[in-house]
Amino acid sequence: MHMKTSAILAAVAAVLASAASAQAQTPPAAPPVNHGPAIAGVCIVSLDGAISSSTVGKYVQTRLQQIAQQVQTELSAEQTAIQNEAKTLDAQKATLDQGAFDQKNATLQVRAAALQRKAQLRERELQATQQKALGRVGQELEPVIRSSYQQAKCTVLIQRDAVVLANPAMDITTSVITGLNAKITQFAFDRERLDQAAPAPAAAAPAPAQPARRP
């Protein structure tokens, strides 16, 4: 049995991966650009850049990686135990009668299937954890963006991802990062537990049949 725990770890870095992915090779420096004058009232912000560069964003990234590592350790331990028992059972095949061998093998198959389901559940939990943590950051970020927008006397605010080039004087991302760092640096959160969801309510009993009326 082969567990793809890499798929679980990949879910952790969906939005905040930009801060950790600049490892492989340093890209060549871009040639300098002579910008035109800044347009009054037009501002630009990088939301991903503000999150990944902020103190709370880096904290969330680190915490998500810790939780993902805990999940990987849990699944790897169970996987190793099942693999070791499978090897032991295979070595005992010549000395066990067929019925006993089949029963133990069936038990291992059940455990392996349960582990696969647990891995899928943990992946969904990591995704839910990431969404909830980033949602909290987004709640803290929204008023900071409005404050920076007003301080810069912006008339319109454009997401930097939608712009190819722009005068850096119109970029308020640094101001947003400073405001977010002053507001929050970390908050406690743990892995979401989807297996502890409340069971669905039982279906209501059908109403008793009404007696037929006489004509």
Short mmCIF file of C-alpha atoms in Angstrom, two decimals:
data_model
loop_
_atom_site.label_atom_id
_atom_site.label_comp_id
_atom_site.label_asym_id
_atom_site.label_seq_id
_atom_site.Cartn_x
_atom_site.Cartn_y
_atom_site.Cartn_z
CA MET A 1 0.00 0.00 0.00
CA HIS A 2 1.32 3.40 -0.96
CA MET A 3 0.03 6.48 0.82
CA LYS A 4 0.32 9.78 -1.06
CA THR A 5 0.88 12.04 1.91
CA SER A 6 2.46 14.57 -0.42
CA ALA A 7 -1.04 15.43 -1.61
CA ILE A 8 -1.95 16.33 1.96
CA LEU A 9 1.08 18.54 2.43
CA ALA A 10 0.40 20.23 -0.90
CA ALA A 11 -2.94 21.50 0.36
CA VAL A 12 -1.25 23.51 3.09
CA ALA A 13 0.58 25.99 0.84
CA ALA A 14 -2.20 26.94 -1.59
CA VAL A 15 -2.30 30.68 -0.90
CA LEU A 16 0.78 31.39 1.19
CA ALA A 17 3.27 29.34 -0.87
CA SER A 18 4.79 32.37 -2.57
CA ALA A 19 6.91 33.22 0.49
CA ALA A 20 8.43 29.73 0.70
CA SER A 21 8.76 28.78 -2.96
CA ALA A 22 11.63 31.11 -3.93
CA GLN A 23 14.29 28.45 -3.37
CA ALA A 24 15.27 26.64 -6.56
CA GLN A 25 16.96 29.32 -8.61
CA THR A 26 17.30 33.09 -8.39
CA PRO A 27 15.66 34.59 -11.50
CA PRO A 28 17.61 37.15 -13.49
CA ALA A 29 17.10 40.73 -12.40
CA ALA A 30 14.45 42.54 -14.43
CA PRO A 31 15.64 45.57 -16.37
CA PRO A 32 14.77 48.92 -14.78
CA VAL A 33 11.50 50.53 -15.88
CA ASN A 34 10.98 54.26 -16.22
CA HIS A 35 7.46 54.76 -14.93
CA GLY A 36 5.24 57.62 -15.90
CA PRO A 37 3.80 59.90 -13.22
CA ALA A 38 1.58 58.32 -10.60
CA ILE A 39 -2.12 58.72 -11.30
CA ALA A 40 -3.78 60.63 -8.49
CA GLY A 41 -6.45 58.61 -6.70
CA VAL A 42 -5.50 55.28 -8.33
CA CYS A 43 -4.01 52.81 -5.86
CA ILE A 44 -2.75 49.24 -6.16
CA VAL A 45 -2.52 46.48 -3.55
CA SER A 46 -1.26 42.90 -3.53
CA LEU A 47 -3.51 40.90 -1.22
CA ASP A 48 -1.41 37.72 -1.44
CA GLY A 49 1.74 39.75 -0.90
CA ALA A 50 0.25 41.51 2.10
CA ILE A 51 -0.76 38.20 3.70
CA SER A 52 2.43 36.26 2.96
CA SER A 53 4.70 39.12 4.05
CA SER A 54 2.82 39.97 7.24
CA THR A 55 3.73 38.54 10.63
CA VAL A 56 0.38 36.82 11.04
CA GLY A 57 0.57 35.41 7.51
CA LYS A 58 3.97 33.85 8.20
CA TYR A 59 2.65 32.50 11.50
CA VAL A 60 -0.33 30.89 9.77
CA GLN A 61 1.94 29.32 7.16
CA THR A 62 4.22 27.87 9.84
CA ARG A 63 1.30 26.61 11.92
CA LEU A 64 -0.34 24.94 8.91
CA GLN A 65 2.92 23.19 8.11
CA GLN A 66 3.14 21.96 11.71
CA ILE A 67 -0.38 20.57 11.57
CA ALA A 68 0.31 18.91 8.21
CA GLN A 69 3.44 17.30 9.65
CA GLN A 70 1.41 15.95 12.57
CA VAL A 71 -1.03 14.40 10.11
CA GLN A 72 1.78 12.90 8.06
CA THR A 73 3.35 11.40 11.20
CA GLU A 74 0.01 9.91 12.27
CA LEU A 75 -0.69 8.34 8.88
CA SER A 76 2.88 7.12 8.37
CA ALA A 77 2.86 5.35 11.74
CA GLU A 78 -0.35 3.48 10.91
CA GLN A 79 0.88 2.68 7.41
CA THR A 80 4.15 1.26 8.76
CA ALA A 81 2.30 -0.86 11.31
CA ILE A 82 0.06 -2.37 8.62
CA GLN A 83 3.01 -3.00 6.29
CA ASN A 84 4.98 -4.72 9.07
CA GLU A 85 2.03 -6.94 9.97
CA ALA A 86 1.57 -7.80 6.30
CA LYS A 87 5.21 -8.87 6.06
CA THR A 88 4.85 -10.96 9.22
CA LEU A 89 1.72 -12.62 7.87
CA ASP A 90 3.42 -13.36 4.58
CA ALA A 91 6.29 -15.04 6.45
CA GLN A 92 3.75 -17.18 8.37
CA LYS A 93 1.89 -18.24 5.25
CA ALA A 94 3.59 -21.63 5.08
CA THR A 95 2.75 -22.49 8.71
CA LEU A 96 -0.82 -21.18 8.91
CA ASP A 97 -3.83 -23.09 7.67
CA GLN A 98 -5.67 -21.38 4.83
CA GLY A 99 -8.63 -20.32 6.96
CA ALA A 100 -6.50 -18.56 9.57
CA PHE A 101 -4.39 -16.90 6.87
CA ASP A 102 -7.44 -15.65 4.99
CA GLN A 103 -8.98 -14.25 8.18
CA LYS A 104 -5.84 -12.32 9.14
CA ASN A 105 -5.38 -11.11 5.59
CA ALA A 106 -8.97 -9.89 5.45
CA THR A 107 -8.43 -8.00 8.73
CA LEU A 108 -5.39 -6.27 7.26
CA GLN A 109 -7.35 -5.33 4.16
CA VAL A 110 -10.04 -3.76 6.32
CA ARG A 111 -7.41 -1.76 8.24
CA ALA A 112 -5.77 -0.65 5.00
CA ALA A 113 -9.09 0.57 3.61
CA ALA A 114 -9.81 2.40 6.88
CA LEU A 115 -6.43 4.10 6.67
CA GLN A 116 -7.16 5.26 3.14
CA ARG A 117 -10.45 6.77 4.33
CA LYS A 118 -8.66 8.44 7.25
CA ALA A 119 -6.08 9.95 4.87
CA GLN A 120 -8.86 11.38 2.73
CA LEU A 121 -10.57 12.76 5.84
CA ARG A 122 -7.35 14.35 7.09
CA GLU A 123 -6.81 16.01 3.71
CA ARG A 124 -10.29 17.55 3.88
CA GLU A 125 -9.60 18.65 7.46
CA LEU A 126 -6.36 20.35 6.43
CA GLN A 127 -8.15 22.17 3.64
CA ALA A 128 -10.90 23.26 6.05
CA THR A 129 -8.26 24.38 8.57
CA GLN A 130 -6.48 26.45 5.96
CA GLN A 131 -9.71 28.06 4.76
CA LYS A 132 -10.76 28.94 8.29
CA ALA A 133 -7.34 30.37 9.23
CA LEU A 134 -7.09 32.45 6.07
CA GLY A 135 -10.67 33.56 6.59
CA ARG A 136 -9.66 34.93 9.99
CA VAL A 137 -6.72 36.76 8.41
CA GLY A 138 -9.06 38.15 5.76
CA GLN A 139 -11.40 39.49 8.45
CA GLU A 140 -8.49 41.27 10.14
CA LEU A 141 -7.17 42.52 6.80
CA GLU A 142 -10.34 44.10 5.43
CA PRO A 143 -10.52 47.13 7.78
CA VAL A 144 -6.74 47.63 7.45
CA ILE A 145 -7.13 47.89 3.67
CA ARG A 146 -9.92 50.44 4.08
CA SER A 147 -7.78 52.48 6.47
CA SER A 148 -4.78 52.46 4.12
CA TYR A 149 -7.08 53.34 1.22
CA GLN A 150 -8.35 56.40 3.06
CA GLN A 151 -4.92 57.47 4.28
CA ALA A 152 -3.57 57.36 0.72
CA LYS A 153 -6.63 59.33 -0.49
CA CYS A 154 -7.40 56.66 -3.07
CA THR A 155 -10.32 56.95 -5.46
CA VAL A 156 -10.05 53.40 -6.80
CA LEU A 157 -8.09 50.36 -5.55
CA ILE A 158 -6.84 47.74 -8.02
CA GLN A 159 -5.53 44.27 -7.24
CA ARG A 160 -1.89 44.16 -8.34
CA ASP A 161 -2.32 40.74 -9.99
CA ALA A 162 -4.58 42.44 -12.55
CA VAL A 163 -1.84 44.92 -13.51
CA VAL A 164 1.21 44.17 -15.66
CA LEU A 165 3.24 47.23 -14.66
CA ALA A 166 2.47 50.23 -12.51
CA ASN A 167 4.23 53.07 -10.79
CA PRO A 168 5.27 51.80 -7.30
CA ALA A 169 4.17 55.14 -5.85
CA MET A 170 0.57 53.95 -6.30
CA ASP A 171 1.14 50.69 -4.38
CA ILE A 172 -0.21 50.71 -0.81
CA THR A 173 0.76 47.10 -0.02
CA THR A 174 3.53 48.15 2.38
CA SER A 175 1.10 50.35 4.29
CA VAL A 176 -1.36 47.44 4.50
CA ILE A 177 1.35 45.10 5.83
CA THR A 178 2.37 47.65 8.47
CA GLY A 179 -1.23 48.10 9.57
CA LEU A 180 -1.87 44.35 9.74
CA ASN A 181 1.31 43.77 11.76
CA ALA A 182 0.21 46.42 14.24
CA LYS A 183 -3.21 44.82 14.58
CA ILE A 184 -2.44 41.09 14.91
CA THR A 185 0.61 38.83 14.81
CA GLN A 186 -0.85 35.39 15.60
CA PHE A 187 -3.90 33.55 16.87
CA ALA A 188 -4.39 30.03 18.16
CA PHE A 189 -5.92 27.41 15.87
CA ASP A 190 -5.75 23.66 15.45
CA ARG A 191 -6.82 21.11 12.87
CA GLU A 192 -10.51 21.11 12.09
CA ARG A 193 -12.18 17.83 13.14
CA LEU A 194 -14.71 16.90 10.49
CA ASP A 195 -15.25 13.44 12.00
CA GLN A 196 -16.77 15.10 15.07
CA ALA A 197 -19.56 16.76 13.13
CA ALA A 198 -22.97 16.45 14.71
CA PRO A 199 -25.01 13.54 13.28
CA ALA A 200 -27.90 14.37 11.03
CA PRO A 201 -31.26 14.57 12.85
CA ALA A 202 -33.44 11.51 12.58
CA ALA A 203 -36.24 11.63 10.07
CA ALA A 204 -39.59 12.54 11.54
CA ALA A 205 -42.04 9.68 11.96
CA PRO A 206 -44.82 9.63 9.35
CA ALA A 207 -48.13 11.07 10.49
CA PRO A 208 -50.79 8.46 11.31
CA ALA A 209 -53.25 7.78 8.54
CA GLN A 210 -56.61 9.56 8.87
CA PRO A 211 -59.70 7.34 8.90
CA ALA A 212 -61.69 7.41 5.69
CA ARG A 213 -64.84 9.53 5.82
CA ARG A 214 -68.21 7.98 5.13
CA PRO A 215 -69.88 9.17 2.01
#
